[in-house]
PDB file of C-alpha atoms and ligand atoms in Angstrom:
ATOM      1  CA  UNK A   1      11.221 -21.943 -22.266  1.00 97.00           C
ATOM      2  CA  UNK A   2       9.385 -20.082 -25.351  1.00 98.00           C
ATOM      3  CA  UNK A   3       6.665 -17.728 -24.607  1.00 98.00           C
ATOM      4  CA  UNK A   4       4.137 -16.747 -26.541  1.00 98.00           C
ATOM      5  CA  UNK A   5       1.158 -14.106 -25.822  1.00 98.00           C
ATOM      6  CA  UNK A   6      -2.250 -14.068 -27.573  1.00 99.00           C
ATOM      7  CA  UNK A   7      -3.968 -10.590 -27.845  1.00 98.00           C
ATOM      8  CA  UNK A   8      -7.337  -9.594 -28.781  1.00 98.00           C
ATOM      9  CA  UNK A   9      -9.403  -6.928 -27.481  1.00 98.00           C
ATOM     10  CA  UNK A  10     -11.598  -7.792 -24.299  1.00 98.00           C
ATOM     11  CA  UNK A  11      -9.362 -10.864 -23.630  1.00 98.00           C
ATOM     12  CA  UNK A  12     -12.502 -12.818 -23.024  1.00 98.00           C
ATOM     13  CA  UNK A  13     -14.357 -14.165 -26.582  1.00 98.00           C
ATOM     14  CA  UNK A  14     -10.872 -14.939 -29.138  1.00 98.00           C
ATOM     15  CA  UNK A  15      -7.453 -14.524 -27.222  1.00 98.00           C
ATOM     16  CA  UNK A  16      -8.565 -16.857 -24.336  1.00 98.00           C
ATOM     17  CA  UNK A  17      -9.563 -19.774 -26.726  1.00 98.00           C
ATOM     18  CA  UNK A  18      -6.444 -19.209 -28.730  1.00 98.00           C
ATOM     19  CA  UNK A  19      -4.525 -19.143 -25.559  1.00 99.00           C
ATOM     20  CA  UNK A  20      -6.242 -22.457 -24.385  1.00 98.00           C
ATOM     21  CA  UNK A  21      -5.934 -23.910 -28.110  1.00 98.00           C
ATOM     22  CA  UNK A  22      -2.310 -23.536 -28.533  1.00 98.00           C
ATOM     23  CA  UNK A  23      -1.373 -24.490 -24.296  1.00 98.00           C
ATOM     24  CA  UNK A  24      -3.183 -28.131 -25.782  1.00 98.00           C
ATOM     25  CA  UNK A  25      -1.029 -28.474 -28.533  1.00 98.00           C
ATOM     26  CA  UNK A  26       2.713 -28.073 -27.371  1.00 98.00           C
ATOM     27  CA  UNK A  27       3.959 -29.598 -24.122  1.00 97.00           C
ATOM     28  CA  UNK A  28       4.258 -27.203 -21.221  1.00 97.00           C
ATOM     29  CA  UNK A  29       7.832 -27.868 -19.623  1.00 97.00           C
ATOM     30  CA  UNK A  30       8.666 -26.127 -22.843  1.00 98.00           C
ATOM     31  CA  UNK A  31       6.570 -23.810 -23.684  1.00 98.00           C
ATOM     32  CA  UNK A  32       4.172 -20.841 -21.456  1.00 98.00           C
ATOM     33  CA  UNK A  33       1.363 -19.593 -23.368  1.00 98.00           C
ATOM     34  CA  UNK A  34      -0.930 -16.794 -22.211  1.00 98.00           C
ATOM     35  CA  UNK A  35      -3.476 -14.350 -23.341  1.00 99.00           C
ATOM     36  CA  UNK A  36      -4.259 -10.377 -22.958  1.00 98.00           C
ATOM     37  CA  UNK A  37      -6.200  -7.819 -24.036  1.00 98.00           C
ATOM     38  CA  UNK A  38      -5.813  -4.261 -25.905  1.00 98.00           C
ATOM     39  CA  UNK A  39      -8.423  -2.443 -23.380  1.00 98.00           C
ATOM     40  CA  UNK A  40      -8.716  -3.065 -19.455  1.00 95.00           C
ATOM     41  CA  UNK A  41     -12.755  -3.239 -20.502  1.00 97.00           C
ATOM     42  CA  UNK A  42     -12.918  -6.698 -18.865  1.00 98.00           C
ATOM     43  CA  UNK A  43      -9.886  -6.667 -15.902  1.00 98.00           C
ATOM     44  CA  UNK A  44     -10.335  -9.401 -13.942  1.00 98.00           C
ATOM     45  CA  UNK A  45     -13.280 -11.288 -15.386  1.00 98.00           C
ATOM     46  CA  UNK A  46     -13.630 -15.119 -16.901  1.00 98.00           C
ATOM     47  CA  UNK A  47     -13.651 -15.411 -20.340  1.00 98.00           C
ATOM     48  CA  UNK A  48     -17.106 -15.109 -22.485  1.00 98.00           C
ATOM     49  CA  UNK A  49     -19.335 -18.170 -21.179  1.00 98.00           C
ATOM     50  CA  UNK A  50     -20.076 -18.969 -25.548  1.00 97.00           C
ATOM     51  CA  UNK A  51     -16.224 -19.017 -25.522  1.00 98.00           C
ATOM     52  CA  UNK A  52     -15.797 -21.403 -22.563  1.00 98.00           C
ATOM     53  CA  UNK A  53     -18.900 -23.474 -24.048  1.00 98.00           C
ATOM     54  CA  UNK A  54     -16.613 -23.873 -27.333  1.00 97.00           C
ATOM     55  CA  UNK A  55     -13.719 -24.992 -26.040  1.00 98.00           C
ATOM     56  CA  UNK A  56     -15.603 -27.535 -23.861  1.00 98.00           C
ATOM     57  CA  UNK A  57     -16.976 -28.942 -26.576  1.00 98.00           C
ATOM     58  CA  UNK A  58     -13.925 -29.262 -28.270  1.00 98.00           C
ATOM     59  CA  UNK A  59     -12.467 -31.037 -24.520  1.00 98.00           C
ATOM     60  CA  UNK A  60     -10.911 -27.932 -23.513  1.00 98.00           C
ATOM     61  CA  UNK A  61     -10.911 -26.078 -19.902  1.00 98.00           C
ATOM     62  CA  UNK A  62     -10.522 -22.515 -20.322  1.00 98.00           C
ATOM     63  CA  UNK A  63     -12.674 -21.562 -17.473  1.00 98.00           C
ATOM     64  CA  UNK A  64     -10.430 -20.757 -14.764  1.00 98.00           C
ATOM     65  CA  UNK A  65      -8.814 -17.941 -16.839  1.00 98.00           C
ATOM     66  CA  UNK A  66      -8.803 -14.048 -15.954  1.00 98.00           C
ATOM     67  CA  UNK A  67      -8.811 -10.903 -18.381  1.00 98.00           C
ATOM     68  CA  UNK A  68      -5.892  -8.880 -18.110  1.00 98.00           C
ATOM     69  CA  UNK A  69      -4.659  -5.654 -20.096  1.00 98.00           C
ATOM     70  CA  UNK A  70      -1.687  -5.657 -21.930  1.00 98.00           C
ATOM     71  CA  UNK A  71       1.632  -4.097 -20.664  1.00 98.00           C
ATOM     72  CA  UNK A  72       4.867  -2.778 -22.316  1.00 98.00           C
ATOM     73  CA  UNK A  73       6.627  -5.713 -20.522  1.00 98.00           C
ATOM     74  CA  UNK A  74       4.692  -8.131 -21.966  1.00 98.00           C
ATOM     75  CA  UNK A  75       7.183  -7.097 -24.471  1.00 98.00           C
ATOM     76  CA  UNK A  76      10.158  -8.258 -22.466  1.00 98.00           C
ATOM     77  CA  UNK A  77       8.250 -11.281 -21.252  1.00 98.00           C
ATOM     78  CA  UNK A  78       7.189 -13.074 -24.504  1.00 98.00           C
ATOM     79  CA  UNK A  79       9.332 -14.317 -27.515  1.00 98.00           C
ATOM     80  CA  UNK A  80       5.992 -14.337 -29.794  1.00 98.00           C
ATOM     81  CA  UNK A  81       2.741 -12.082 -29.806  1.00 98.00           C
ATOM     82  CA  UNK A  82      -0.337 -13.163 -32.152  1.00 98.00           C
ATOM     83  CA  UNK A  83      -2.733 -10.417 -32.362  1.00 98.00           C
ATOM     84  CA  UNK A  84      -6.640 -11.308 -33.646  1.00 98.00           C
ATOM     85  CA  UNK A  85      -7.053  -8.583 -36.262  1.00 97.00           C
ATOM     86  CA  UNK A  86      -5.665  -5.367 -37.631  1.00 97.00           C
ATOM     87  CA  UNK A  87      -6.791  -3.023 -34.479  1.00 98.00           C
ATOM     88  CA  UNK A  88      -5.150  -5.017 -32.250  1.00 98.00           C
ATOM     89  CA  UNK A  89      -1.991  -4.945 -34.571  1.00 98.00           C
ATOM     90  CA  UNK A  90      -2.004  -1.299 -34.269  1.00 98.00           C
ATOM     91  CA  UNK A  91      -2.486  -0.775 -30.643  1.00 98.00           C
ATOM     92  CA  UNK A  92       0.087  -3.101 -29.618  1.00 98.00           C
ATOM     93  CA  UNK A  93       2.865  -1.845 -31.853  1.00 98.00           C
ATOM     94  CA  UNK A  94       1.903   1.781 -30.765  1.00 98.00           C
ATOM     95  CA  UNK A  95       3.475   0.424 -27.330  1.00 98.00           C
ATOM     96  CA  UNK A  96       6.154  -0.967 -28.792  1.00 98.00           C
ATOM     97  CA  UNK A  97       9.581   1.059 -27.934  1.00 98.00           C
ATOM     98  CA  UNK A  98      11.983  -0.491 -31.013  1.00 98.00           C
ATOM     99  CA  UNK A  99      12.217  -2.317 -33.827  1.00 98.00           C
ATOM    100  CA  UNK A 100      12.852  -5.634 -31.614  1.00 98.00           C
ATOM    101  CA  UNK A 101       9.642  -4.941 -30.112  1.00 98.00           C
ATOM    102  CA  UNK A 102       7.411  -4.518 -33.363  1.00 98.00           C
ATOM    103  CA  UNK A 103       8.927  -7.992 -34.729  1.00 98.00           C
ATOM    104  CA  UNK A 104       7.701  -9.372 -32.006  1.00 98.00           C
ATOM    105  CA  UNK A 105       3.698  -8.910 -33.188  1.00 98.00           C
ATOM    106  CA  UNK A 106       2.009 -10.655 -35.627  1.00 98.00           C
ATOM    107  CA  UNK A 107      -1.389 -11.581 -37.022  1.00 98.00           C
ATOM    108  CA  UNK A 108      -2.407 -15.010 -35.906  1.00 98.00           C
ATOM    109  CA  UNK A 109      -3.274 -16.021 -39.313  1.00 97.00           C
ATOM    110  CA  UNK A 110      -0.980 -14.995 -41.091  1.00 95.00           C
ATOM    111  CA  UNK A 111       0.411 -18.135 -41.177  1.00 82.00           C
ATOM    112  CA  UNK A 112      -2.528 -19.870 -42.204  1.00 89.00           C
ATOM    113  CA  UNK A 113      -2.092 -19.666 -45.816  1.00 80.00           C
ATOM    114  CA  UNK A 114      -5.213 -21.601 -46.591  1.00 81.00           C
ATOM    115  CA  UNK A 115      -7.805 -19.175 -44.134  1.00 80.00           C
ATOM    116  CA  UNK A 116     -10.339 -17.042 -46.343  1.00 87.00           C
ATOM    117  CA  UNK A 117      -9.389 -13.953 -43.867  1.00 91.00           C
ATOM    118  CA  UNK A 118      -6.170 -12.725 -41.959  1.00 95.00           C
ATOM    119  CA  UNK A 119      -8.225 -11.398 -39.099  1.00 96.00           C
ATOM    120  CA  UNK A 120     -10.493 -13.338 -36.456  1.00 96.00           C
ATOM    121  CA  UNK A 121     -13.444 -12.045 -36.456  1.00 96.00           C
ATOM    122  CA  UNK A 122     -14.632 -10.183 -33.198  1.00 96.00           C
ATOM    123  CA  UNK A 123     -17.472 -12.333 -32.164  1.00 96.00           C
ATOM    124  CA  UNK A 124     -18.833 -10.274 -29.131  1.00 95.00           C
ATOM    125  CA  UNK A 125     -21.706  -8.903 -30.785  1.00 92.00           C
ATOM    126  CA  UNK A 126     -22.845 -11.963 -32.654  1.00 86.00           C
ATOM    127  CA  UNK A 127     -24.110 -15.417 -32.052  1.00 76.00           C
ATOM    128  CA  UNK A 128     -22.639 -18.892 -31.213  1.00 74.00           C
ATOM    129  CA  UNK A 129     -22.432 -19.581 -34.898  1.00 79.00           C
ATOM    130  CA  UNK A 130     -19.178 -16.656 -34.494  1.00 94.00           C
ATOM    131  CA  UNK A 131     -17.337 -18.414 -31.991  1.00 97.00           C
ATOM    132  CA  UNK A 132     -17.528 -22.190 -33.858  1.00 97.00           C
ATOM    133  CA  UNK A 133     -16.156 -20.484 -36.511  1.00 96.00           C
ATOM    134  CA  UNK A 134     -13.426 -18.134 -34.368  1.00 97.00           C
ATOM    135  CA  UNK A 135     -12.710 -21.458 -32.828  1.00 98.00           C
ATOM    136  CA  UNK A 136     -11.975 -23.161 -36.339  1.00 97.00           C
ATOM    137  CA  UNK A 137      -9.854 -20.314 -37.722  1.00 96.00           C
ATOM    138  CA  UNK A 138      -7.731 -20.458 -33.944  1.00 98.00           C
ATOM    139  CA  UNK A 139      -7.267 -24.122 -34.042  1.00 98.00           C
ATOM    140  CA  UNK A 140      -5.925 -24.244 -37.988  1.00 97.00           C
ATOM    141  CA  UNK A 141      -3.917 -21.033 -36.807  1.00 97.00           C
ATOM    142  CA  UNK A 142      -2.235 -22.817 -34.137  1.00 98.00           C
ATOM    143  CA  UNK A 143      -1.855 -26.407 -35.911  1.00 97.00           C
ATOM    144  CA  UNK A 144       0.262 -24.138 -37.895  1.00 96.00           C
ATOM    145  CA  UNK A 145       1.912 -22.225 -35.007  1.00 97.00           C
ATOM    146  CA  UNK A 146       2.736 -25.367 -33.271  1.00 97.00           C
ATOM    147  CA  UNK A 147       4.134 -27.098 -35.894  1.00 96.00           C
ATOM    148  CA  UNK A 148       6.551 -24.084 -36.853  1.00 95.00           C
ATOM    149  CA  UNK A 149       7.579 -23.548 -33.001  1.00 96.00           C
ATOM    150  CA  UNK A 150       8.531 -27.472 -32.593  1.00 95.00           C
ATOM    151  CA  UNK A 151      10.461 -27.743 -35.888  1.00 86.00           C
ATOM    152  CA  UNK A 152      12.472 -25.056 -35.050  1.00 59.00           C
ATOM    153  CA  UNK A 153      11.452 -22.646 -37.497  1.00 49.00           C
TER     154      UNK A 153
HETATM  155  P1  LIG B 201     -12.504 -10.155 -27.648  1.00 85.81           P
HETATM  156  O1  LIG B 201     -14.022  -9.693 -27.835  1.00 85.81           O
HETATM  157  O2  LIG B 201     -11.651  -8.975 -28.051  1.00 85.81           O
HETATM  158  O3  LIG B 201     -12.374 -11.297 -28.582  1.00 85.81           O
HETATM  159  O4  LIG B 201     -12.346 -10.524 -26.192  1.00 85.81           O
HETATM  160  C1  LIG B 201     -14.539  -8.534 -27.236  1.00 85.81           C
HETATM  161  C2  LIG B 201     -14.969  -8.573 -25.927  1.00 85.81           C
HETATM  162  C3  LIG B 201     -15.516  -7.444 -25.347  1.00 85.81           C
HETATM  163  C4  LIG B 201     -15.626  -6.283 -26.096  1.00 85.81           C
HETATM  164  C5  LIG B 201     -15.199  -6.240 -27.397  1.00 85.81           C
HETATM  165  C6  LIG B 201     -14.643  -7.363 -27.966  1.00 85.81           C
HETATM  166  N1  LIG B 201     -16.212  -5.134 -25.518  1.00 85.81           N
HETATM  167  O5  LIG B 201     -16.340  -4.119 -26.214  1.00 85.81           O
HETATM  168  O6  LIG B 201     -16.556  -5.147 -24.308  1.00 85.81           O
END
């Protein structure tokens, strides 16, 4: 089984669609994808209802998921961890106790040679125009992520 860990802030606008995004793209007997956030802001809560409205427009379910922080074992537990932006980045590899650790994190699109940004914009603040277009940048992200993780590479 490969794991992989999505990370944004709240864990309720980008991490949960990415998280939902990627589980729809690579078969599950093989592969356990889930999401968390930098801060404990939103513990407990369903994601962002403009999220949830993206991803069902785009035929995906992420309603039934819950905010959770981040933890040091999350370290242990996941082979992969895609962070949103460059904040994130930092406060995850701040918990990170060795090199092994700090390989472990990376920004989502920085394997998306072809985006016009390596960070996903934080779309909290904004309107529904910012989560078509976080939902865009996620699902080229994790075309790319998929296609790496079931080649192999
Ligand atoms: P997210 O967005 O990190 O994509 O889940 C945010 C959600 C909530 C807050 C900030 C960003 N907040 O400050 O409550």
């Amino acid at each position: 089984m490969t794991t992989i860990l999505m990370v944004c802030l709240g864990n309720i606008c980008r991490s949960p669609l990415a998280e939902g995004i990627l589980k729809s793209k690579l078969p599950s007997e093989d592969f356990f994808v889930d999401s968390a956030g930098t801060s404990g802001y939103h513990e407990g809560e369903k994601p962002d209802l403009r999220s949830i409205e993206v991803a069902l427009k785009n035929g995906l379910d992420i309603s039934k998921q819950k905010s959770r922080r981040f933890i040091v074992e999350d370290f242990e537990t996941y082979d992969y961890i895609y962070v949103m932006d460059h904040s994130n980045y930092n406060d995850v590899v701040h918990l990170a106790r060795n090199t092994s650790d700090t390989n472990k994190v990376k920004l989502i699109l920085e394997h998306t040679p072809d985006a016009y940004t390596l960070e996903v914009p934080d779309p909290y603040y904004g309107g529904n125009r910012g989560f078509d277009n976080v939902y865009e940048l996620l699902d080229n992200a994790c075309n790319q992520i998929a296609i790496a993780l079931t080649c192999g590479e």
